Coordinates of N, CA and C in Angstrom, one line a residue:
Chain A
X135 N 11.6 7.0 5.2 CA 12.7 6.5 6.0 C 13.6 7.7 6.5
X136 N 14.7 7.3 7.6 CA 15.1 8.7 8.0 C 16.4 8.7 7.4
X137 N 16.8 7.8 6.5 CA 18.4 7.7 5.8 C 18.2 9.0 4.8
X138 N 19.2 8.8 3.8 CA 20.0 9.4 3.1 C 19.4 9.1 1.7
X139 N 18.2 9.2 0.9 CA 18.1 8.8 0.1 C 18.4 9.4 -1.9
X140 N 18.3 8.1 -2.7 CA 18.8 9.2 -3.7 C 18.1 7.8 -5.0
X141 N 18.0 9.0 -6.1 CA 17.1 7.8 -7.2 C 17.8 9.0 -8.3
X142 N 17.6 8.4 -9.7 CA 17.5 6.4 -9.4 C 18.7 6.4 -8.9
X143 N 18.4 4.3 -8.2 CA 19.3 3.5 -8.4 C 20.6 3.7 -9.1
X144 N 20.3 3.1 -10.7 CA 20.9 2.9 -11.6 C 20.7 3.7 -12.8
X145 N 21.1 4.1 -13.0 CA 20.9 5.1 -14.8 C 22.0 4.5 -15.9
X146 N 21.2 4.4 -17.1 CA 22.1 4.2 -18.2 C 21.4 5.5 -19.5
X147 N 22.6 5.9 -19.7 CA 22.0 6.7 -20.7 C 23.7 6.8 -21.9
X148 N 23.0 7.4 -23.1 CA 23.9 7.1 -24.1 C 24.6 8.6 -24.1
X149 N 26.0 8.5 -24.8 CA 27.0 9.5 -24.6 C 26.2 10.7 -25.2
X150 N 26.7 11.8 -24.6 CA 25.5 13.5 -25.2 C 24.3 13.7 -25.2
X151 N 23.6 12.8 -23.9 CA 22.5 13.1 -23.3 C 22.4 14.0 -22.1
X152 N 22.0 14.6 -21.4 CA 21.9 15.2 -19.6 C 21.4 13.7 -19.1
X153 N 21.6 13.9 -17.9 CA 20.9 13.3 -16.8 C 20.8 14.2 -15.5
X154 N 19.8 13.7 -14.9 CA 19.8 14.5 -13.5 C 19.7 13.5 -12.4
X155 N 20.7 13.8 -11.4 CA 20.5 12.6 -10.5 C 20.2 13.5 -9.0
X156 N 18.9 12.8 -8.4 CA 18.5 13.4 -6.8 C 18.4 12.8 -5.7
X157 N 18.9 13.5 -4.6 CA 19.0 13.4 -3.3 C 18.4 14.4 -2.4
X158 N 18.1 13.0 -1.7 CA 16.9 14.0 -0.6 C 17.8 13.8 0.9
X159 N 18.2 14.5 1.4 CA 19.1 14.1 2.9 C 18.1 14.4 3.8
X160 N 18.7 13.9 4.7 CA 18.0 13.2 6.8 C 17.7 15.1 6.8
X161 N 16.3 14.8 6.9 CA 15.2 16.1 7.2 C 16.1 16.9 8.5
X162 N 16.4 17.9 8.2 CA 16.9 19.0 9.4 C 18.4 18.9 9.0
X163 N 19.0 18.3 8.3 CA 20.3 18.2 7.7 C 20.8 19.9 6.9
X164 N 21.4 20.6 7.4 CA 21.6 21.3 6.4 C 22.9 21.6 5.7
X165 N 23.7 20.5 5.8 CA 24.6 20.2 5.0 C 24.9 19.0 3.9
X166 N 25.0 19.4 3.0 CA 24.8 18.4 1.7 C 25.8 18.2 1.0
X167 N 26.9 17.2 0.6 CA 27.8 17.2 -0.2 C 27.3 15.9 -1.7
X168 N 28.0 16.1 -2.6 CA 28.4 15.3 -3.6 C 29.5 14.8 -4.3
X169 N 29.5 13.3 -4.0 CA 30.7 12.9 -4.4 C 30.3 12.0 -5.5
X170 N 31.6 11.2 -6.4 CA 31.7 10.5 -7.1 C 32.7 9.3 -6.8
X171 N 32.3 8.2 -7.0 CA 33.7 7.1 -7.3 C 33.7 6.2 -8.2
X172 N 34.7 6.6 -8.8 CA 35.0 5.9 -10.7 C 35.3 4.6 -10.3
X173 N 35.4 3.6 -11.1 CA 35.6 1.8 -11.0 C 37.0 2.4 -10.6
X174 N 37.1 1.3 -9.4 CA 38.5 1.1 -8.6 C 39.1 2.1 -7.9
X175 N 38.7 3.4 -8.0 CA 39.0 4.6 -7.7 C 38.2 5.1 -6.1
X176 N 38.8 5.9 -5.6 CA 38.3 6.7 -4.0 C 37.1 7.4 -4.7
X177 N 36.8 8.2 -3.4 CA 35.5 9.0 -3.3 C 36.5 10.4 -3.8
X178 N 35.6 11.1 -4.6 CA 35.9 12.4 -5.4 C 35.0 13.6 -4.9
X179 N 35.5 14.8 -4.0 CA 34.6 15.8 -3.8 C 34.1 16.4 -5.0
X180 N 32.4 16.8 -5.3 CA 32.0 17.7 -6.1 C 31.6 18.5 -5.9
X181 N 30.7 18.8 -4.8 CA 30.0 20.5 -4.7 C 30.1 19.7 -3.2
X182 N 29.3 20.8 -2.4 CA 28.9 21.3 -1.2 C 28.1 22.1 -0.8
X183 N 26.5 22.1 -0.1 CA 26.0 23.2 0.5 C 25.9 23.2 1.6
X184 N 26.1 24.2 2.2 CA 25.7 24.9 3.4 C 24.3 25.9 4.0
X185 N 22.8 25.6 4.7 CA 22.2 26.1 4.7 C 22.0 26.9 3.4
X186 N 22.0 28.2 3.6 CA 21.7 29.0 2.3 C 22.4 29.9 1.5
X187 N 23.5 29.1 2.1 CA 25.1 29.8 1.5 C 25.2 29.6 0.2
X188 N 26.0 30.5 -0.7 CA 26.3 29.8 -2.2 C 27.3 28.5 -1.9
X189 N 26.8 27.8 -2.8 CA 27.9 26.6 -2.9 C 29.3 26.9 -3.3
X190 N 29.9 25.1 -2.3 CA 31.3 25.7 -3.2 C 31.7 24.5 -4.1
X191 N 31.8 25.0 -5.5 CA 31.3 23.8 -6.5 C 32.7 23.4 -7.0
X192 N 33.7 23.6 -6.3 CA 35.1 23.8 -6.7 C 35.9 22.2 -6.7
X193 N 35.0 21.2 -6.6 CA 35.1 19.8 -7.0 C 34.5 19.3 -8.6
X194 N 33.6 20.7 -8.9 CA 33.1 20.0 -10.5 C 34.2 19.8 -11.3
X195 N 34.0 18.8 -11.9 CA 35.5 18.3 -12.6 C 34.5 19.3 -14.4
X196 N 33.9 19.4 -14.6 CA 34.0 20.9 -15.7 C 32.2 21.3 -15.8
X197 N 32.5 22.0 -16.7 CA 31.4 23.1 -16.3 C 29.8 22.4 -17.3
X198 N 30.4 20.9 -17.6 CA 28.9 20.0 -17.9 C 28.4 19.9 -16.4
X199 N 28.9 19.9 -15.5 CA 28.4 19.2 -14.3 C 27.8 20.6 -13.5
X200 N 26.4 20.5 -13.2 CA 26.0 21.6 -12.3 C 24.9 20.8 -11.2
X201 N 25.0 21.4 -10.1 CA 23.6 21.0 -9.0 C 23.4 22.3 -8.4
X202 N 21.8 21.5 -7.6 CA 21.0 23.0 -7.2 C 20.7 22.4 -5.8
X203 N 20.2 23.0 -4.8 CA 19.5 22.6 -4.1 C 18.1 23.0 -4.0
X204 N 17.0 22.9 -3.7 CA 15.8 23.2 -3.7 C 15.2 23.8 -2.4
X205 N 14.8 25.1 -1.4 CA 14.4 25.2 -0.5 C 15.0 24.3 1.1
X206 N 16.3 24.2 0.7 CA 17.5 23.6 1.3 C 17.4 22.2 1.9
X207 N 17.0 21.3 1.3 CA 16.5 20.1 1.8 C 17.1 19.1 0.1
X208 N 15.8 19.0 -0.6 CA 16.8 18.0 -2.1 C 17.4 18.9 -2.7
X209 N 18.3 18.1 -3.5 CA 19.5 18.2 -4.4 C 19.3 17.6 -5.5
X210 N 19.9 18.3 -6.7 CA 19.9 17.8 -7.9 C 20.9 17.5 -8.5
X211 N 22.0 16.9 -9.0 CA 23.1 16.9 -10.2 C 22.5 17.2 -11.0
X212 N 22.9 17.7 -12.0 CA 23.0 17.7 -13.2 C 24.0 17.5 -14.3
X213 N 24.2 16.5 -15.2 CA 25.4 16.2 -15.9 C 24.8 16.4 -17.3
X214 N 25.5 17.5 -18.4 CA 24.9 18.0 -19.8 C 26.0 17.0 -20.2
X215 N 25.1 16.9 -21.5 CA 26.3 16.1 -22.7 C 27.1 14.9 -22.2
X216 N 26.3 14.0 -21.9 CA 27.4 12.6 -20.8 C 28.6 12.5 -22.2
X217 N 29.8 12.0 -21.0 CA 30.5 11.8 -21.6 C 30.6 9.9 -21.1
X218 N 31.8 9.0 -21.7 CA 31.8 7.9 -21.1 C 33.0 8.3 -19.7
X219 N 33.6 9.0 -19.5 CA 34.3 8.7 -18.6 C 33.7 9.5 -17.1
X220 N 32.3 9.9 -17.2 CA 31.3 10.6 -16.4 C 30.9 8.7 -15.7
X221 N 30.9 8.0 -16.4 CA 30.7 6.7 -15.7 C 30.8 6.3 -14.4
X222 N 30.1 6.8 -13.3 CA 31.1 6.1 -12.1 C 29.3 5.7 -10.9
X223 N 29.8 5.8 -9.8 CA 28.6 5.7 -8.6 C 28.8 7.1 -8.4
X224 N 27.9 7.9 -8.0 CA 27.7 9.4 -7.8 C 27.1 9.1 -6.0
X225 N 27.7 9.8 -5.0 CA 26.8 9.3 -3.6 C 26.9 10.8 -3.3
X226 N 25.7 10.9 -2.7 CA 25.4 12.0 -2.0 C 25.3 11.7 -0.2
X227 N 25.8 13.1 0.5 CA 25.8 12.8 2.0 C 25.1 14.3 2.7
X228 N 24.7 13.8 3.6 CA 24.3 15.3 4.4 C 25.0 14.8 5.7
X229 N 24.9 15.6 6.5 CA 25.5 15.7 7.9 C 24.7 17.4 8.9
X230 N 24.6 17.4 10.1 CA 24.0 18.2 10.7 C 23.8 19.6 10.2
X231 N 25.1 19.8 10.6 CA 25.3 21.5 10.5 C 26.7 21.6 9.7
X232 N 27.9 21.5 9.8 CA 29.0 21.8 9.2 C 30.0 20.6 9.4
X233 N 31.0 20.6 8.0 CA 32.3 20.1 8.7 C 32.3 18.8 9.6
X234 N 32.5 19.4 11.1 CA 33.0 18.2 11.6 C 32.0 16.9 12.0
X235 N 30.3 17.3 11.5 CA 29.6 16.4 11.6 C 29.6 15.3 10.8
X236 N 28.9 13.8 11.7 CA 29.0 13.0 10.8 C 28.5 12.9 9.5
X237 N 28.9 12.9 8.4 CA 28.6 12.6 7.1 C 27.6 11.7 7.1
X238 N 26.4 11.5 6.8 CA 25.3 10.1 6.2 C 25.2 10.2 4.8
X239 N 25.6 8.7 4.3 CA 26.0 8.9 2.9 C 24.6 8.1 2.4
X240 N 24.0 8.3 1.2 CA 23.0 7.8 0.4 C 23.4 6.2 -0.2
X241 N 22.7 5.4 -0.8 CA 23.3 4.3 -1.3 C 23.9 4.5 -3.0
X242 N 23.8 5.5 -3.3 CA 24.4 6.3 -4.5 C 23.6 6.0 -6.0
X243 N 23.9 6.7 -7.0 CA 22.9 6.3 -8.2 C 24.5 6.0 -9.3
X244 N 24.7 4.4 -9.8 CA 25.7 4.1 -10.8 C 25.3 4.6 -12.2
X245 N 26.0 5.5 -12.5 CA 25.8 5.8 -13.6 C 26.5 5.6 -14.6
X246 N 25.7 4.8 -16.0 CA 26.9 4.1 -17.3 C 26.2 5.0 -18.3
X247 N 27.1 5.6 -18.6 CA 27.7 6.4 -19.8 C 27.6 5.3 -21.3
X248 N 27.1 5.1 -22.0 CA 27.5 4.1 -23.3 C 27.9 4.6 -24.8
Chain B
X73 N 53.4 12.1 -1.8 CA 53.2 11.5 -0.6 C 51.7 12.2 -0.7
X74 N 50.8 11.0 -0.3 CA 49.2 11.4 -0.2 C 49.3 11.9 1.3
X75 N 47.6 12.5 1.5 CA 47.9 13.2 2.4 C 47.4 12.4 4.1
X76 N 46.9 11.6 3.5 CA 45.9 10.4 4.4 C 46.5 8.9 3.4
X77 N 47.2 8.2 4.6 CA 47.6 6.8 4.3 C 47.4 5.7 5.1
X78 N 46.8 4.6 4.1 CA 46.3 3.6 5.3 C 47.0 2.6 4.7
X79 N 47.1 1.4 5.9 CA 47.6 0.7 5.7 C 47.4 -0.6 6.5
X80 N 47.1 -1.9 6.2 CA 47.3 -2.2 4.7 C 46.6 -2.2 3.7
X81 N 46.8 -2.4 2.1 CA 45.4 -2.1 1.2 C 44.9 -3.1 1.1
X82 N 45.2 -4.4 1.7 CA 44.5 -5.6 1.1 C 45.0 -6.5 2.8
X83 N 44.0 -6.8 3.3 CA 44.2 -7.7 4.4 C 42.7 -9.1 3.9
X84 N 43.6 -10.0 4.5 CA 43.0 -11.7 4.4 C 43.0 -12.1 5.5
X85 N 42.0 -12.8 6.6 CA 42.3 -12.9 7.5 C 41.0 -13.8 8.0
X86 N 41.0 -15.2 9.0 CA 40.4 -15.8 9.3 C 39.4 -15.5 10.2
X87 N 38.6 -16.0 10.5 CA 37.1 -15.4 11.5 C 37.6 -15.4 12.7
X88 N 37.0 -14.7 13.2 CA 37.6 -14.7 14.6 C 39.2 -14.0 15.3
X89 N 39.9 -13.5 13.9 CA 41.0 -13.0 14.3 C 40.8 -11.4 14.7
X90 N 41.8 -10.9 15.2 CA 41.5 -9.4 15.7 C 42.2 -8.8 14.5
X91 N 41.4 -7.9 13.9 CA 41.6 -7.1 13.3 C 42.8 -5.8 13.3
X92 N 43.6 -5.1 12.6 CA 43.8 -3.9 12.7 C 43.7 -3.0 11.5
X93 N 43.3 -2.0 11.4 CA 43.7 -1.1 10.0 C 44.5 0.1 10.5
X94 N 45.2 0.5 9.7 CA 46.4 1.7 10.3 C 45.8 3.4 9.6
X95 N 45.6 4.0 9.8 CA 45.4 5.4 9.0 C 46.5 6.6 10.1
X96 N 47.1 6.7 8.6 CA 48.3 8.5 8.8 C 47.7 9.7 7.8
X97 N 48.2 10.6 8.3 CA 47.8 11.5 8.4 C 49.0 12.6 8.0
X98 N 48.9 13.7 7.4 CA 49.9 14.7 6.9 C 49.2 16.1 7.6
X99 N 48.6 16.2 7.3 CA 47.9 17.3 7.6 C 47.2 17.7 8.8
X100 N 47.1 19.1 9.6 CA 46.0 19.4 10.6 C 44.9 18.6 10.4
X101 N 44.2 18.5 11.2 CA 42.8 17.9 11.1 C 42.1 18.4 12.7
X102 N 40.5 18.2 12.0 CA 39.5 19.0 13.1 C 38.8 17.4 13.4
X103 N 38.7 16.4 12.5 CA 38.1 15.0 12.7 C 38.6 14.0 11.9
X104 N 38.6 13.0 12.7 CA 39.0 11.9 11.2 C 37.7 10.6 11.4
X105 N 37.4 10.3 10.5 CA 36.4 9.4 10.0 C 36.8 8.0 10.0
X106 N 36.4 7.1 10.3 CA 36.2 5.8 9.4 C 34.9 5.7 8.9
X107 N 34.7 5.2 7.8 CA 34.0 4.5 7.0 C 34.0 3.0 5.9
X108 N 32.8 2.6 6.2 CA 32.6 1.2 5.5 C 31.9 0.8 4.2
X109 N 32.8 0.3 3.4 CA 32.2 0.2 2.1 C 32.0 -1.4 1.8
X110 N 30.5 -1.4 1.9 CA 30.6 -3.1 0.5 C 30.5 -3.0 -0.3
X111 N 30.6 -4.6 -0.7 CA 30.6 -4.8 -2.2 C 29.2 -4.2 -2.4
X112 N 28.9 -3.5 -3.6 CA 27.9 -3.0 -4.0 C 27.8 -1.8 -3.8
X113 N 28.8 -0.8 -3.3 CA 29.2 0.6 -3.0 C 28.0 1.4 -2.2
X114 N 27.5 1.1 -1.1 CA 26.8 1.2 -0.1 C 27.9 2.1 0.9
X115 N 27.9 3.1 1.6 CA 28.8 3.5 2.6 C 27.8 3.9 3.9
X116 N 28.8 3.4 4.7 CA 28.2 4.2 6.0 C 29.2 4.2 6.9
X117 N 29.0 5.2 7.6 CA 30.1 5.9 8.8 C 30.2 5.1 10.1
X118 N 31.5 5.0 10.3 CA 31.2 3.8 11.2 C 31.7 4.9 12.9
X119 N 32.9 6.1 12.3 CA 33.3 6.4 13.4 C 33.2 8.0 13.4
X120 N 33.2 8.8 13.9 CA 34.1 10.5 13.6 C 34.4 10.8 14.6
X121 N 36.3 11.2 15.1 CA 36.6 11.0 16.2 C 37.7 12.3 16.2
X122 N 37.7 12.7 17.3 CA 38.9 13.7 17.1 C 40.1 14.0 19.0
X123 N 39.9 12.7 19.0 CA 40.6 12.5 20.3 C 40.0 11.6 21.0
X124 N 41.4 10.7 21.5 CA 41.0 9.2 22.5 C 40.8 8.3 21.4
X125 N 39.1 7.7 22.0 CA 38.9 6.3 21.6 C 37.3 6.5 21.5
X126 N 37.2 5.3 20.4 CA 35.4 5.1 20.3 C 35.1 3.7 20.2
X127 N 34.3 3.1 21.0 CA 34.0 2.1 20.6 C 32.6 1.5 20.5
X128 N 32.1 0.6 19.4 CA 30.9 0.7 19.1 C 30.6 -0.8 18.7
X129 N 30.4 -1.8 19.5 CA 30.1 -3.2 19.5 C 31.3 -4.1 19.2
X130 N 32.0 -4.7 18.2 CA 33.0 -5.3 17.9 C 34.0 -4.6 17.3
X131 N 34.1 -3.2 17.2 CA 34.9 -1.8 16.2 C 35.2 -1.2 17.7
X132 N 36.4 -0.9 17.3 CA 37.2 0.2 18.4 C 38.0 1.2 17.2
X133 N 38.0 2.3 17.7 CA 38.6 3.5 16.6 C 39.2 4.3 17.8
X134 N 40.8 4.7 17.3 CA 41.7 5.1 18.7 C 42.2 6.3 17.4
X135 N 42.7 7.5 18.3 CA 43.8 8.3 17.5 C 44.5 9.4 18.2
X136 N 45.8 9.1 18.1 CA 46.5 9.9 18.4 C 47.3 10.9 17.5
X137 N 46.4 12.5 18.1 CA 46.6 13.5 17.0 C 48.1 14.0 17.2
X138 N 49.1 13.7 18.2 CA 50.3 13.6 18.6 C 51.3 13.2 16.7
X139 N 50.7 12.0 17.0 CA 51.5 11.2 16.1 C 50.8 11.2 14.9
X140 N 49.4 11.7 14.5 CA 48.9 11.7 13.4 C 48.0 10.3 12.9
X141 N 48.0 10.0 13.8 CA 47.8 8.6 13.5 C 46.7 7.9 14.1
X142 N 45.4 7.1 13.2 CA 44.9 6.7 13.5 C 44.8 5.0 14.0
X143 N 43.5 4.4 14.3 CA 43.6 2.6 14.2 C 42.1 1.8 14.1
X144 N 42.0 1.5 13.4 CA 40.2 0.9 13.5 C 41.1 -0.5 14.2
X145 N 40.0 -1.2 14.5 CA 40.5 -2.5 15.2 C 38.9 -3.3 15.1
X146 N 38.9 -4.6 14.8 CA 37.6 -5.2 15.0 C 38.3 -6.2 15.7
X147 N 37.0 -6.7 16.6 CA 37.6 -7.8 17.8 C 36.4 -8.8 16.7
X148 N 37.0 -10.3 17.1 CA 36.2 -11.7 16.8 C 35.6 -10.9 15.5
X149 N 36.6 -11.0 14.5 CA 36.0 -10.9 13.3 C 35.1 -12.3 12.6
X150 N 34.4 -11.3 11.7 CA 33.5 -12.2 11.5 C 33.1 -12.0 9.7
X151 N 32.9 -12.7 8.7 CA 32.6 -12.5 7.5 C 32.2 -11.6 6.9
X152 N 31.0 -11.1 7.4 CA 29.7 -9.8 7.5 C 30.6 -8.8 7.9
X153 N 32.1 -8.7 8.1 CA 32.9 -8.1 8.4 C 33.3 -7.0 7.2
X154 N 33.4 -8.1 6.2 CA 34.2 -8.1 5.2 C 33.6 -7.1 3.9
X155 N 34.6 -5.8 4.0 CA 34.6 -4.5 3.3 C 35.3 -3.8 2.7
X156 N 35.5 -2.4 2.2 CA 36.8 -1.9 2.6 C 36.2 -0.7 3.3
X157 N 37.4 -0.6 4.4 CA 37.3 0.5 5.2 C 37.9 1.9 4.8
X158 N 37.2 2.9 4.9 CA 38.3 4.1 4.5 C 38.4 5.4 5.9
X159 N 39.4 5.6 5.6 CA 39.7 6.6 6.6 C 39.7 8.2 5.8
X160 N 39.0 8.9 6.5 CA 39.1 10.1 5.5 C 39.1 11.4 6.9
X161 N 39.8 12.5 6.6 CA 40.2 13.3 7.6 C 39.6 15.0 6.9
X162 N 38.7 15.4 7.9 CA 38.9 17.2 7.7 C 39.6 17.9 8.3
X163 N 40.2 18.4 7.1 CA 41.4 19.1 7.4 C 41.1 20.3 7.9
X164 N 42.2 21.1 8.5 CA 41.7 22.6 8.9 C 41.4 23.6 8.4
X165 N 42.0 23.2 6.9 CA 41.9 24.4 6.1 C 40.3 24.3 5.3
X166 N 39.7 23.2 5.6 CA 38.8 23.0 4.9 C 37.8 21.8 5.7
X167 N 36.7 22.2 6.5 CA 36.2 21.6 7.0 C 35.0 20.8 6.9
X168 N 34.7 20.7 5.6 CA 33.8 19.7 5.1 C 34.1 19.0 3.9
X169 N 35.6 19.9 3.3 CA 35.8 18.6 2.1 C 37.0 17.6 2.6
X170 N 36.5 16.5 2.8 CA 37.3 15.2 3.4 C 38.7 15.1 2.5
X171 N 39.2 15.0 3.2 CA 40.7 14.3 2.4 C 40.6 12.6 2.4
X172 N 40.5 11.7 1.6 CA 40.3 10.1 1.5 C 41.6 9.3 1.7
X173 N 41.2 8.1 2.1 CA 42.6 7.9 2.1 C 42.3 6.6 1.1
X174 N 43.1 5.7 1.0 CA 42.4 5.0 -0.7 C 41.9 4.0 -0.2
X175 N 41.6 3.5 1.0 CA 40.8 2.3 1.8 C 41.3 0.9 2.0
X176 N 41.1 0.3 3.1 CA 41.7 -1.4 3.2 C 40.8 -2.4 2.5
X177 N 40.6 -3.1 1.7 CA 40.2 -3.9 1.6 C 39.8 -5.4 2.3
X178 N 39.3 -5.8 3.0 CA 39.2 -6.3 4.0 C 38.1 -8.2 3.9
X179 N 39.0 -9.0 4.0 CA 38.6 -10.1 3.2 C 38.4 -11.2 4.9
X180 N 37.1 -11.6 5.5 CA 37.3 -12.6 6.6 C 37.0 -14.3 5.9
X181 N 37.6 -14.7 6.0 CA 37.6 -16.5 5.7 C 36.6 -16.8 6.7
X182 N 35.5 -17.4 6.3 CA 35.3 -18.7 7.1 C 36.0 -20.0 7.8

């Protein structure tokens, strides 16, 4: 497909496990962001890359949370040790080249913490 | 005071009425966005606009960076309508991390 895609779906995993959650963005995209949105809450910036620039990870809310990108195209989250309040929808977006391009957001992977 | 405010956060509103949602603004900005969320947390971009007007089937998105201020508008609303909208703005100082604004909630009656 040419969207925004990302797996799983749904994850459940129990508290002080990892998970890894992936997104593959619209081919020739070389901008990649990750967000999060907790029940009832807005969208939360987490990282950002740019081509093959270091990220700027200055949204991870602590240093369980890490992502990579691969050969600049998928992305990984990574979340060590879940906590329950790591609970939320995780969406990932790419957009062209920078900034003021439109954002294409993924259908997101909900993640429950138990 | 947030830095991106919409308004209102909860609209109810019969089929076929004309829509409006309000989005302000505090800050410079290089673009401001609308976006559409359903139930079931699916998003997709409806506008990104940074002067005038855009219009794209039954959605019109207007802004005047004078006043800061944006307007989604839907004509002959219709159920399939029914989301929340969010307005989210890149600011100058930072041009890919969005500033959100907390979104309309947007309910059409049959």
């Amino acid at each position: 497909g040419a969207g925004v895609s990302q797996s799983p779906s749904n994850k459940v995993t129990e508290k002080g496990k990892d998970v890894e959650l992936r997104c593959d963005p619209i081919s020739g995209h070389t901008a990649l962001y990750w967000y999060r949105q907790s029940l009832g809450q807005g969208l939360e910036f987490l990282i950002y890359f740019q081509g093959n620039s270091a990220p700027d990870k200055s949204g991870l809310p602590s240093d369980r949370f890490s992502a990579e990108r691969t050969g600049g195209s998928v992305s990984t989250l990574t979340i060590q040790r879940t906590q329950q309040e790591d609970s939320a929808v995780y969406l990932c977006a790419s957009s062209g080249v920078f900034g003021t391009d439109t954002q294409y957001f993924g259908p997101g992977t909900r993640l429950t913490v138990l | 005071k947030n830095e991106v405010e919409q308004s209102p956060q909860n609209l109810t509103a019969q089929e076929g009425e004309f829509i409006t949602i309000n989005c302000s603004y505090s800050v410079g900005i290089s673009a401001l966005h609308w976006l559409q969320q359903h139930p079931g947390g699916g998003i997709v971009s409806l506008f990104m606009l940074s002067s005038g007007k855009k219009k794209h089937g039954r959605l019109i998105a207007t802004i005047n960076i004078q006043e800061k201020h944006s307007s989604l508008h839907i004509t002959a609303s219709h159920p399939r309508d029914s989301a929340v909208y969010i307005c989210a703005v890149s600011s100058m100082d930072s041009n890919y991390q969005l500033i959100w604004g907390a979104g309309t909630k947007l309910i059409i009656k049959p």
